[in-house]
Amino acid sequence: LISPPGLDPSIVVSCPLTFDQFEPVTLSVLYETVKHLKPSGSPSDAIPPRLFKEVITTLGPAVLAVVNGSLSSGVFPRNCKHATVQPLIKKPNLDPSVLSNFRPISKLPFLSKILEKIVYVQLKDFLDENGNLEVFQSGFKSLHSTESALLRVFNDILLATDAGDHVVLVLLDLTAAFDTLDHNILISRLQQLVGIRGTALQWFRSYLEDRTFSVNLNNFQSSSAPLLYGVPQGSVLGPLLFSLYLLPLGSILRKHNCAFHCYADDTQIYVPITKKDAHSISPLIKCLEELKIWMALNFLHLNEGKTEVIVFSPSGNSESHPIALGSLTQSVKSTVTNLGVKMDTGFNLDRQISSVVRSSFFQLRQLAKVKSFLSRKHFETVIHAFVTTRLDYCNSLYFGAPHSSLSRLQLVQNAAARLLTGTWKREHITPVLASLHWLPVHFRVHFKILLFVFKSLNGLAPPYLSELLHLHSPSRSLRSADQLLLDVPRTRRKLRGDRAFAVAGPSLWNALPMQVRQARSLNDFKSKLKTHLFSLAFNSV
């Protein structure tokens, strides 16, 4: 039930394809690259990024010569290797004399980001063609998100507990992982596991070596210091290179039959424990021991003190479980925060919803103070930015949550609508929501799940979600054969299996009118789906 092997890529030393050199780019490609980059740079930039973007047509030929010269020679410009680090305190109430209370913000030259983006596109195209990227890595990948990652993890755990198994989930914590990776090991990964050779490999070696940084604080600048480890913070290539550095992780986890999911440096491992093996968790323990050794050899530090464990049972009873966890016992929690979502053993999501409600009402109180300074149109935009985004974050996971919990989220949306329109508390809110064209929370959850279904069926979602859905194939010729219906897996428990994406998605999809299921594009589907759900929500208004 967890992580079917169909998608598992085998990492081998000999790559079927090799990447020996970069392709030179044209002026039009350069202009498009600069156009879509954020105007952020370094204090060392001779031309501010915003101005640079405006005059790129004038500077284009000179910049193109630098870019193509770097690509063909395999040499990264030395003046693009210096980072200016600005320390920012994490929270205003923290002690500024404690260095760990600061977050270093690294600023790189704008030209560096242009060159990196061009290399990124060519490298990413090669990786997609060669199938090198880890399927269960969702960080910094198009079509992937924290929500898609959690939707798959929740799906697997819900189906396993629906089948009567317990599931142990381990959230690993890596300390400053991006800052400690070894450059020589990374180059070896690129060469042996990815297939990068020739001037392309030389370019990456040049990109990583001889880097420096200085600290800028209150207009004072420190002297330069060498940057010997890690990927450049704030870089375009850094996250992708880090994910390639972690490629061997997948083979270790699969060897021990452990399901897993990564989001950048956040790694979670989960294994089902059947009734027959209720007292044996040795495969997971052995896997964690091997991971710890591998990380040490690869200059990654596993913070065991911050590693968290949670056990899910078929009944949802968190008081006791028959799992002998051994050395993991001290790390067991009844609630853990997973990619920004508070998970509990019963999948009620009470802590998560309480957190959303609390922060949303705080934002509404703050927004009430500035309402008089904004037009209604602009104020609605601000409400969506500060409140609706909180209600919608990973809301596909709320499907099947207790009605009382969803009602609390609905109170937040009601309060936002009253604040925007000036509606009194005693007035009925449903007509107000209808006039604003705001789908109620319950229907927003359905909207999000159905959006994932449409994307999964049309190549717009991660493969690990698409593989969970199967078009219904009748055993004999029927009218329903061409209606784009999906198979709905059988489940045992409404509060477990029915909430899994592999079940909830097809159930909601099959209930849609034919014209909605047959939408030709994503925008067309969104429009038709919202119209359909709107009619269900407000048909009596």
Coordinates of C-alpha atoms in Angstrom, one line a residue:
L1 CA 0.0 0.0 0.0
I2 CA 2.9 2.3 0.5
S3 CA 5.2 3.7 -2.3
P4 CA 4.5 1.2 -5.1
P5 CA 7.7 0.2 -6.8
G6 CA 6.5 1.1 -10.3
L7 CA 8.1 4.5 -10.1
D8 CA 11.2 3.6 -8.3
P9 CA 14.3 4.6 -10.4
S10 CA 17.4 2.5 -10.1
I11 CA 20.5 4.6 -9.6
V12 CA 23.3 3.1 -11.6
V13 CA 26.9 4.3 -12.1
S14 CA 26.8 4.1 -15.9
C15 CA 24.3 6.6 -17.3
P16 CA 22.6 6.0 -20.6
L17 CA 23.1 9.6 -21.6
T18 CA 25.9 12.0 -20.9
F19 CA 26.0 15.8 -20.7
D20 CA 29.4 16.9 -22.1
Q21 CA 28.9 20.6 -22.9
F22 CA 26.4 23.4 -22.7
E23 CA 24.6 24.8 -25.7
P24 CA 25.4 28.5 -26.5
V25 CA 22.3 30.7 -26.1
T26 CA 20.8 33.4 -28.3
L27 CA 20.0 37.0 -27.5
S28 CA 16.3 36.1 -27.4
V29 CA 16.9 33.4 -24.8
L30 CA 19.0 35.8 -22.8
Y31 CA 16.3 38.5 -22.9
E32 CA 13.6 36.0 -21.7
T33 CA 15.9 34.8 -18.9
V34 CA 16.5 38.3 -17.6
K35 CA 12.8 39.2 -18.0
H36 CA 11.7 36.4 -15.6
L37 CA 14.4 36.8 -13.0
K38 CA 13.5 38.7 -9.8
P39 CA 15.4 42.0 -9.5
S40 CA 17.6 40.9 -6.6
G41 CA 21.3 41.2 -6.5
S42 CA 24.3 42.1 -4.5
P43 CA 25.6 45.5 -3.2
S44 CA 28.6 44.8 -5.4
D45 CA 26.5 45.1 -8.6
A46 CA 27.7 48.0 -10.7
I47 CA 24.2 48.3 -12.1
P48 CA 21.1 47.8 -9.9
P49 CA 19.1 44.7 -11.0
R50 CA 16.0 46.7 -11.8
L51 CA 17.9 49.1 -14.1
F52 CA 19.8 46.1 -15.5
K53 CA 16.5 44.5 -16.6
E54 CA 15.3 47.8 -18.2
V55 CA 18.5 48.3 -20.3
I56 CA 19.2 44.6 -21.1
T57 CA 18.5 45.3 -24.8
T58 CA 21.4 47.7 -24.8
L59 CA 23.7 45.5 -22.6
G60 CA 22.6 42.3 -24.3
P61 CA 25.4 41.6 -26.8
A62 CA 28.1 42.2 -24.1
V63 CA 26.3 40.0 -21.5
L64 CA 25.7 37.3 -24.1
A65 CA 29.5 37.2 -24.9
V66 CA 30.2 36.7 -21.1
V67 CA 27.6 34.0 -20.8
N68 CA 28.5 32.0 -23.9
G69 CA 32.2 32.4 -23.1
S70 CA 31.7 30.9 -19.7
L71 CA 29.6 28.0 -21.1
S72 CA 32.1 27.1 -23.8
S73 CA 35.2 27.4 -21.7
G74 CA 33.9 25.7 -18.6
V75 CA 34.9 28.7 -16.4
F76 CA 32.6 30.5 -14.0
P77 CA 33.5 34.3 -13.8
R78 CA 35.5 35.0 -10.7
N79 CA 33.7 38.3 -9.9
C80 CA 30.4 36.3 -9.7
K81 CA 31.7 34.1 -6.9
H82 CA 31.5 36.6 -4.0
A83 CA 28.5 36.7 -1.7
T84 CA 27.5 39.5 0.6
V85 CA 25.9 38.1 3.7
Q86 CA 23.4 40.2 5.7
P87 CA 22.4 38.8 9.1
L88 CA 18.7 39.2 10.0
I89 CA 17.3 38.4 13.4
K90 CA 14.8 35.6 13.2
K91 CA 12.3 37.3 15.7
P92 CA 12.3 40.8 17.1
N93 CA 12.2 39.5 20.7
L94 CA 15.3 37.4 20.4
D95 CA 18.6 38.2 22.0
P96 CA 20.8 39.9 19.4
S97 CA 24.0 38.9 21.2
V98 CA 23.3 35.2 20.4
L99 CA 24.5 34.4 16.9
S100 CA 22.2 31.5 16.4
N101 CA 19.2 33.9 16.6
F102 CA 20.3 35.4 13.3
R103 CA 19.4 34.1 9.8
P104 CA 22.2 34.8 7.2
I105 CA 20.8 36.2 4.0
S106 CA 23.2 35.7 1.1
K107 CA 23.2 38.1 -1.8
L108 CA 24.9 37.2 -5.1
P109 CA 25.6 39.3 -8.2
F110 CA 22.7 39.6 -10.7
L111 CA 25.0 38.4 -13.5
S112 CA 25.6 35.3 -11.5
K113 CA 21.9 34.5 -11.4
I114 CA 21.5 35.1 -15.1
L115 CA 24.3 32.6 -15.9
E116 CA 23.0 30.1 -13.3
K117 CA 19.5 30.3 -14.7
I118 CA 20.7 29.5 -18.2
V119 CA 22.7 26.5 -16.9
Y120 CA 19.8 25.4 -14.7
V121 CA 17.4 25.2 -17.7
Q122 CA 19.8 23.1 -19.7
L123 CA 20.7 20.8 -16.8
K124 CA 17.1 20.3 -15.8
D125 CA 16.1 19.4 -19.4
F126 CA 18.9 16.8 -19.4
L127 CA 17.8 15.4 -16.0
D128 CA 14.2 15.1 -17.1
E129 CA 15.2 13.3 -20.3
N130 CA 17.6 11.0 -18.5
G131 CA 15.3 10.3 -15.5
N132 CA 18.0 11.1 -12.9
L133 CA 15.9 13.0 -10.4
E134 CA 14.4 11.3 -7.4
V135 CA 10.7 10.7 -7.9
F136 CA 9.9 11.2 -4.2
Q137 CA 11.8 14.5 -3.9
S138 CA 9.3 17.4 -4.1
G139 CA 11.5 20.3 -3.3
F140 CA 12.2 23.0 -5.9
K141 CA 10.6 21.0 -8.7
S142 CA 7.9 22.3 -11.1
L143 CA 4.4 20.8 -10.6
H144 CA 5.5 19.7 -7.0
S145 CA 4.7 21.4 -3.7
T146 CA 4.6 20.7 0.0
E147 CA 0.9 19.9 -0.5
S148 CA 1.5 17.4 -3.2
A149 CA 4.1 15.7 -1.0
L150 CA 1.8 15.6 2.0
L151 CA -1.1 14.4 -0.1
R152 CA 0.9 11.4 -1.1
V153 CA 2.3 10.7 2.5
F154 CA -1.2 11.1 4.0
N155 CA -2.6 8.8 1.2
D156 CA -0.1 6.0 2.0
I157 CA -0.6 6.2 5.8
L158 CA -4.4 6.3 5.6
L159 CA -4.6 3.3 3.3
A160 CA -2.1 1.3 5.5
T161 CA -4.1 2.0 8.6
D162 CA -7.3 1.3 6.7
A163 CA -5.9 -2.2 6.1
G164 CA -5.4 -2.7 9.8
D165 CA -1.7 -1.8 10.0
H166 CA 0.1 0.6 12.3
V167 CA 2.4 3.1 10.6
V168 CA 5.6 4.6 12.1
L169 CA 6.6 8.0 10.6
V170 CA 10.0 9.4 11.3
L171 CA 10.8 13.0 10.5
L172 CA 14.6 13.5 10.1
D173 CA 16.2 16.8 11.0
L174 CA 19.5 17.7 9.2
T175 CA 21.5 20.6 10.6
A176 CA 22.5 23.3 8.0
A177 CA 22.5 20.6 5.3
F178 CA 22.9 23.1 2.4
D179 CA 26.0 24.5 4.1
T180 CA 28.0 21.4 4.8
L181 CA 28.0 19.3 1.6
D182 CA 31.4 18.5 0.2
H183 CA 32.3 19.9 -3.2
N184 CA 34.4 16.9 -4.3
I185 CA 31.6 14.5 -3.4
L186 CA 29.1 16.6 -5.3
I187 CA 31.4 16.6 -8.4
S188 CA 31.6 12.9 -8.1
R189 CA 27.8 12.6 -7.9
L190 CA 27.4 14.7 -11.1
Q191 CA 30.0 12.6 -12.9
Q192 CA 29.0 9.1 -11.8
L193 CA 25.3 9.3 -11.1
V194 CA 24.1 12.0 -13.4
G195 CA 26.5 11.6 -16.4
I196 CA 28.0 15.1 -16.6
R197 CA 31.4 15.1 -18.4
G198 CA 33.8 17.4 -20.3
T199 CA 33.5 21.2 -20.2
A200 CA 30.1 20.9 -18.4
L201 CA 31.7 19.1 -15.5
Q202 CA 34.6 21.6 -15.6
W203 CA 32.1 24.4 -15.4
F204 CA 30.5 23.0 -12.2
R205 CA 33.9 22.5 -10.6
S206 CA 34.8 26.1 -11.4
Y207 CA 31.3 27.3 -10.1
L208 CA 31.9 25.7 -6.7
E209 CA 35.6 26.4 -6.1
D210 CA 37.3 29.7 -4.9
R211 CA 34.1 31.2 -3.5
T212 CA 34.2 33.9 -0.9
F213 CA 31.8 35.9 1.3
S214 CA 31.8 38.9 3.5
V215 CA 29.3 40.1 6.1
N216 CA 27.5 43.4 5.8
L217 CA 26.0 44.9 9.0
N218 CA 24.8 48.5 9.5
N219 CA 26.9 49.7 6.5
F220 CA 30.0 48.0 7.8
Q221 CA 31.6 45.3 5.7
S222 CA 33.9 42.6 6.9
S223 CA 36.9 41.3 5.1
S224 CA 36.4 38.4 2.7
A225 CA 36.6 34.8 3.9
P226 CA 36.7 31.6 1.8
L227 CA 33.6 29.5 1.4
L228 CA 34.9 25.9 1.3
Y229 CA 31.7 23.8 1.7
G230 CA 28.1 23.8 0.8
V231 CA 26.1 25.2 -2.2
P232 CA 25.9 29.0 -2.5
Q233 CA 23.0 30.3 -0.5
G234 CA 20.6 32.3 -2.5
S235 CA 21.8 30.8 -5.8
V236 CA 19.6 29.4 -8.6
L237 CA 21.5 26.1 -8.9
G238 CA 22.0 25.4 -5.2
P239 CA 18.7 23.5 -4.5
L240 CA 19.0 21.4 -7.6
L241 CA 22.6 20.5 -6.9
F242 CA 21.7 19.6 -3.3
S243 CA 18.9 17.2 -4.5
L244 CA 21.5 15.5 -6.7
Y245 CA 23.9 15.3 -3.8
L246 CA 21.2 13.3 -1.9
L247 CA 20.5 10.9 -4.8
P248 CA 22.0 7.8 -3.0
L249 CA 19.5 8.3 -0.1
G250 CA 16.7 6.7 -2.2
S251 CA 18.6 3.5 -2.9
I252 CA 19.4 3.1 0.8
L253 CA 15.8 3.6 1.8
R254 CA 14.5 1.2 -0.9
K255 CA 17.0 -1.5 0.2
H256 CA 15.3 -1.6 3.6
N257 CA 11.8 -1.4 2.1
C258 CA 11.1 2.0 3.7
A259 CA 8.7 4.4 2.1
F260 CA 10.0 8.0 2.1
H261 CA 9.5 11.5 0.8
C262 CA 11.9 14.4 0.6
Y263 CA 11.2 18.1 0.4
A264 CA 14.7 19.8 -0.1
D265 CA 16.5 18.7 3.1
D266 CA 13.4 17.6 4.9
T267 CA 13.2 13.8 4.8
Q268 CA 10.4 11.6 6.2
I269 CA 10.4 7.9 6.4
Y270 CA 7.4 5.7 7.1
V271 CA 6.8 2.0 7.3
P272 CA 3.7 -0.1 7.9
I273 CA 3.8 -2.6 10.8
T274 CA 1.4 -5.5 10.4
K275 CA -0.2 -7.3 13.4
K276 CA 2.1 -10.3 12.9
D277 CA 5.2 -8.1 13.2
A278 CA 3.9 -5.7 15.8
H279 CA 6.9 -6.1 18.0
S280 CA 9.5 -5.9 15.3
I281 CA 10.7 -2.6 13.8
S282 CA 14.2 -3.7 13.1
P283 CA 14.2 -2.9 9.3
L284 CA 13.5 0.7 10.2
I285 CA 16.1 0.8 12.9
K286 CA 18.7 -0.7 10.5
C287 CA 17.8 1.8 7.8
L288 CA 18.2 4.7 10.2
E289 CA 21.6 3.4 11.3
E290 CA 22.8 3.1 7.7
L291 CA 21.5 6.6 7.0
K292 CA 23.4 8.0 9.9
I293 CA 26.6 6.4 8.7
W294 CA 26.0 7.6 5.1
M295 CA 25.3 11.1 6.2
A296 CA 28.5 11.2 8.3
L297 CA 30.5 10.0 5.4
N298 CA 28.9 12.7 3.2
F299 CA 29.4 15.6 5.7
L300 CA 25.7 15.8 6.6
H301 CA 24.8 16.0 10.3
L302 CA 21.6 14.2 11.4
N303 CA 20.3 16.0 14.5
E304 CA 18.9 13.1 16.5
G305 CA 17.7 15.4 19.2
K306 CA 15.3 17.0 16.8
T307 CA 14.3 13.9 15.0
E308 CA 10.6 13.1 15.7
V309 CA 8.5 10.0 15.5
I310 CA 4.7 9.5 15.4
V311 CA 2.8 6.2 15.3
F312 CA -0.5 6.0 13.5
S313 CA -2.9 3.2 14.4
P314 CA -6.1 1.9 12.7
S315 CA -8.2 3.0 15.6
G316 CA -6.5 6.4 16.0
N317 CA -5.9 5.7 19.7
S318 CA -2.7 7.5 20.7
E319 CA -2.6 6.2 24.2
S320 CA -1.1 2.9 23.5
H321 CA 0.2 0.9 20.5
P322 CA 1.8 -2.6 20.3
I323 CA 4.9 -1.3 18.6
A324 CA 8.3 -1.9 20.3
L325 CA 10.2 1.2 19.1
G326 CA 13.5 0.6 20.8
S327 CA 15.8 3.6 20.5
L328 CA 13.1 5.6 18.8
T329 CA 10.8 5.6 21.9
Q330 CA 12.2 8.8 23.3
S331 CA 11.4 10.6 20.1
V332 CA 7.7 9.7 19.9
K333 CA 5.2 12.5 19.8
S334 CA 1.5 12.7 19.7
T335 CA 1.6 15.6 17.3
V336 CA 4.4 16.6 14.8
T337 CA 4.8 19.4 12.4
N338 CA 5.4 18.1 8.9
L339 CA 6.1 20.6 6.2
G340 CA 4.1 23.2 8.0
V341 CA 1.1 21.0 8.9
K342 CA 0.5 19.7 12.4
M343 CA -0.2 15.9 12.1
D344 CA -1.8 14.0 15.0
T345 CA -2.2 10.3 15.5
G346 CA -5.9 10.4 14.9
F347 CA -5.7 12.4 11.7
N348 CA -8.2 14.9 13.2
L349 CA -5.9 17.8 12.4
D350 CA -7.2 19.7 15.4
R351 CA -3.9 21.2 16.3
Q352 CA -3.4 22.3 12.7
I353 CA -6.8 23.8 12.4
S354 CA -6.5 25.6 15.8
S355 CA -3.2 27.1 14.6
V356 CA -4.8 28.3 11.3
V357 CA -7.8 29.8 13.2
R358 CA -5.6 31.5 15.7
S359 CA -3.3 33.1 13.2
S360 CA -6.1 34.0 10.8
F361 CA -8.1 35.9 13.5
F362 CA -4.9 37.7 14.5
Q363 CA -4.4 38.8 10.9
L364 CA -8.0 40.0 10.7
R365 CA -7.6 42.1 13.8
Q366 CA -4.5 43.7 12.3
L367 CA -6.2 44.3 8.9
A368 CA -9.2 45.9 10.5
K369 CA -6.8 48.8 11.5
V370 CA -5.9 49.6 7.9
K371 CA -9.3 49.0 6.2
S372 CA -10.1 52.7 6.1
F373 CA -7.0 53.4 4.1
L374 CA -7.8 51.0 1.2
S375 CA -10.4 50.7 -1.4
R376 CA -12.7 47.6 -1.1
K377 CA -11.0 46.0 -4.1
H378 CA -7.6 46.4 -2.7
F379 CA -8.7 45.4 0.8
E380 CA -10.2 42.1 -0.6
T381 CA -6.8 41.4 -2.2
V382 CA -5.1 42.0 1.2
I383 CA -7.5 39.6 2.9
H384 CA -6.8 36.9 0.4
A385 CA -3.1 37.4 0.9
F386 CA -3.1 37.3 4.7
V387 CA -6.1 35.1 5.5
T388 CA -7.4 33.0 2.6
T389 CA -3.9 31.7 1.9
R390 CA -3.9 30.4 5.4
L391 CA -7.2 28.7 5.0
D392 CA -6.1 27.2 1.7
Y393 CA -2.7 25.9 2.6
C394 CA -2.7 22.1 2.3
N395 CA -6.5 22.2 2.6
S396 CA -6.8 19.1 0.5
L397 CA -5.7 17.2 3.6
Y398 CA -8.9 18.4 5.5
F399 CA -11.1 16.1 3.5
G400 CA -13.0 13.9 5.9
A401 CA -11.9 15.9 8.9
P402 CA -14.6 16.3 11.6
H403 CA -17.4 18.7 10.7
S404 CA -16.8 20.7 13.9
S405 CA -13.2 21.4 12.9
L406 CA -14.1 22.6 9.4
S407 CA -16.8 24.8 11.0
R408 CA -14.1 26.6 12.9
L409 CA -12.4 27.4 9.6
Q410 CA -15.7 28.6 8.2
L411 CA -16.0 31.0 11.0
V412 CA -12.7 32.6 9.9
Q413 CA -14.0 33.0 6.3
N414 CA -17.3 34.4 7.6
A415 CA -15.4 37.0 9.8
A416 CA -13.3 38.0 6.8
A417 CA -16.4 38.5 4.7
R418 CA -18.1 40.6 7.4
L419 CA -15.0 42.7 7.8
L420 CA -14.7 43.3 4.0
T421 CA -18.4 44.1 3.5
G422 CA -19.3 45.7 6.9
T423 CA -22.0 43.1 7.5
W424 CA -23.3 42.9 11.1
K425 CA -22.8 39.7 13.1
R426 CA -26.5 39.0 13.3
E427 CA -27.0 39.1 9.6
H428 CA -27.0 35.9 7.6
I429 CA -23.6 35.4 6.0
T430 CA -24.4 33.0 3.2
P431 CA -25.8 35.7 0.8
V432 CA -22.7 37.7 1.5
L433 CA -20.4 34.9 0.6
A434 CA -22.4 34.3 -2.6
S435 CA -22.2 38.0 -3.5
L436 CA -18.4 37.9 -3.1
H437 CA -18.2 34.6 -5.1
W438 CA -16.3 33.0 -2.2
L439 CA -16.6 29.2 -2.1
P440 CA -17.2 28.0 1.5
V441 CA -14.4 26.2 3.2
H442 CA -16.0 22.7 2.7
F443 CA -16.2 23.3 -1.1
R444 CA -12.7 24.8 -1.2
V445 CA -11.4 21.5 0.1
H446 CA -13.3 19.6 -2.7
F447 CA -12.1 22.2 -5.3
K448 CA -8.4 21.6 -4.3
I449 CA -8.7 17.8 -4.4
L450 CA -10.4 17.9 -7.8
L451 CA -7.8 20.2 -9.1
F452 CA -5.1 17.7 -8.2
V453 CA -7.2 15.0 -9.9
F454 CA -7.4 17.0 -13.1
K455 CA -3.7 17.8 -13.0
S456 CA -2.8 14.2 -12.3
L457 CA -4.9 13.0 -15.3
N458 CA -3.3 15.6 -17.6
G459 CA 0.4 15.4 -16.8
L460 CA 0.3 18.5 -14.6
A461 CA 1.0 16.8 -11.3
P462 CA 3.8 14.8 -9.8
P463 CA 4.0 11.2 -11.1
Y464 CA 3.6 9.9 -7.5
L465 CA 0.1 11.3 -7.5
S466 CA -0.8 10.4 -11.1
E467 CA 0.0 6.7 -10.5
L468 CA -2.7 6.6 -7.8
L469 CA -5.5 7.2 -10.3
H470 CA -6.8 4.7 -12.8
L471 CA -9.4 5.2 -15.5
H472 CA -12.4 2.9 -15.2
S473 CA -12.4 0.1 -17.8
P474 CA -15.7 -1.7 -17.9
S475 CA -15.5 -5.5 -18.5
R476 CA -18.0 -5.1 -21.4
S477 CA -18.9 -2.3 -23.7
L478 CA -21.0 0.3 -21.8
R479 CA -22.0 3.9 -22.3
S480 CA -19.9 4.8 -19.3
A481 CA -16.7 3.6 -21.1
D482 CA -16.1 7.1 -22.5
Q483 CA -17.2 9.2 -19.6
L484 CA -13.7 9.5 -18.0
L485 CA -14.8 7.8 -14.8
L486 CA -12.1 6.6 -12.3
D487 CA -11.8 3.4 -10.4
V488 CA -12.7 3.9 -6.7
P489 CA -10.7 1.4 -4.5
R490 CA -12.6 -0.4 -1.8
T491 CA -11.9 0.6 1.8
R492 CA -12.8 -0.6 5.3
R493 CA -12.9 2.6 7.3
K494 CA -14.6 5.8 6.4
L495 CA -12.3 7.9 8.7
R496 CA -9.2 6.2 7.2
G497 CA -9.3 4.8 3.6
D498 CA -12.1 7.1 2.4
R499 CA -9.9 10.1 3.2
A500 CA -7.0 8.9 1.1
F501 CA -6.4 10.8 -2.2
A502 CA -6.6 7.5 -4.2
V503 CA -10.2 7.1 -2.9
A504 CA -11.4 10.6 -2.3
G505 CA -10.2 11.9 -5.6
P506 CA -12.0 9.4 -7.8
S507 CA -15.2 9.6 -5.6
L508 CA -15.4 13.3 -6.0
W509 CA -14.4 13.2 -9.7
N510 CA -17.0 10.6 -10.7
A511 CA -19.7 12.8 -9.1
L512 CA -18.9 15.7 -11.4
P513 CA -21.1 16.5 -14.4
M514 CA -19.7 15.2 -17.7
Q515 CA -19.0 18.7 -19.1
V516 CA -16.8 19.4 -16.1
R517 CA -14.8 16.2 -16.4
Q518 CA -14.3 16.8 -20.1
A519 CA -12.8 20.3 -19.7
R520 CA -10.1 20.9 -22.3
S521 CA -7.7 23.0 -20.3
L522 CA -6.8 23.7 -16.7
N523 CA -8.3 27.2 -16.8
D524 CA -11.5 25.8 -18.4
F525 CA -11.7 23.1 -15.7
K526 CA -11.2 25.6 -12.9
S527 CA -14.0 27.8 -14.3
K528 CA -16.5 25.0 -14.8
L529 CA -15.6 23.4 -11.5
K530 CA -16.1 26.6 -9.5
T531 CA -19.4 27.3 -11.3
H532 CA -20.6 23.7 -10.4
L533 CA -19.5 23.9 -6.8
F534 CA -20.9 27.4 -6.5
S535 CA -24.3 26.1 -7.5
L536 CA -24.1 23.3 -4.9
A537 CA -23.1 25.7 -2.2
F538 CA -25.6 28.5 -2.9
N539 CA -28.5 26.8 -4.8
S540 CA -31.0 28.0 -2.1
V541 CA -29.7 31.5 -1.9

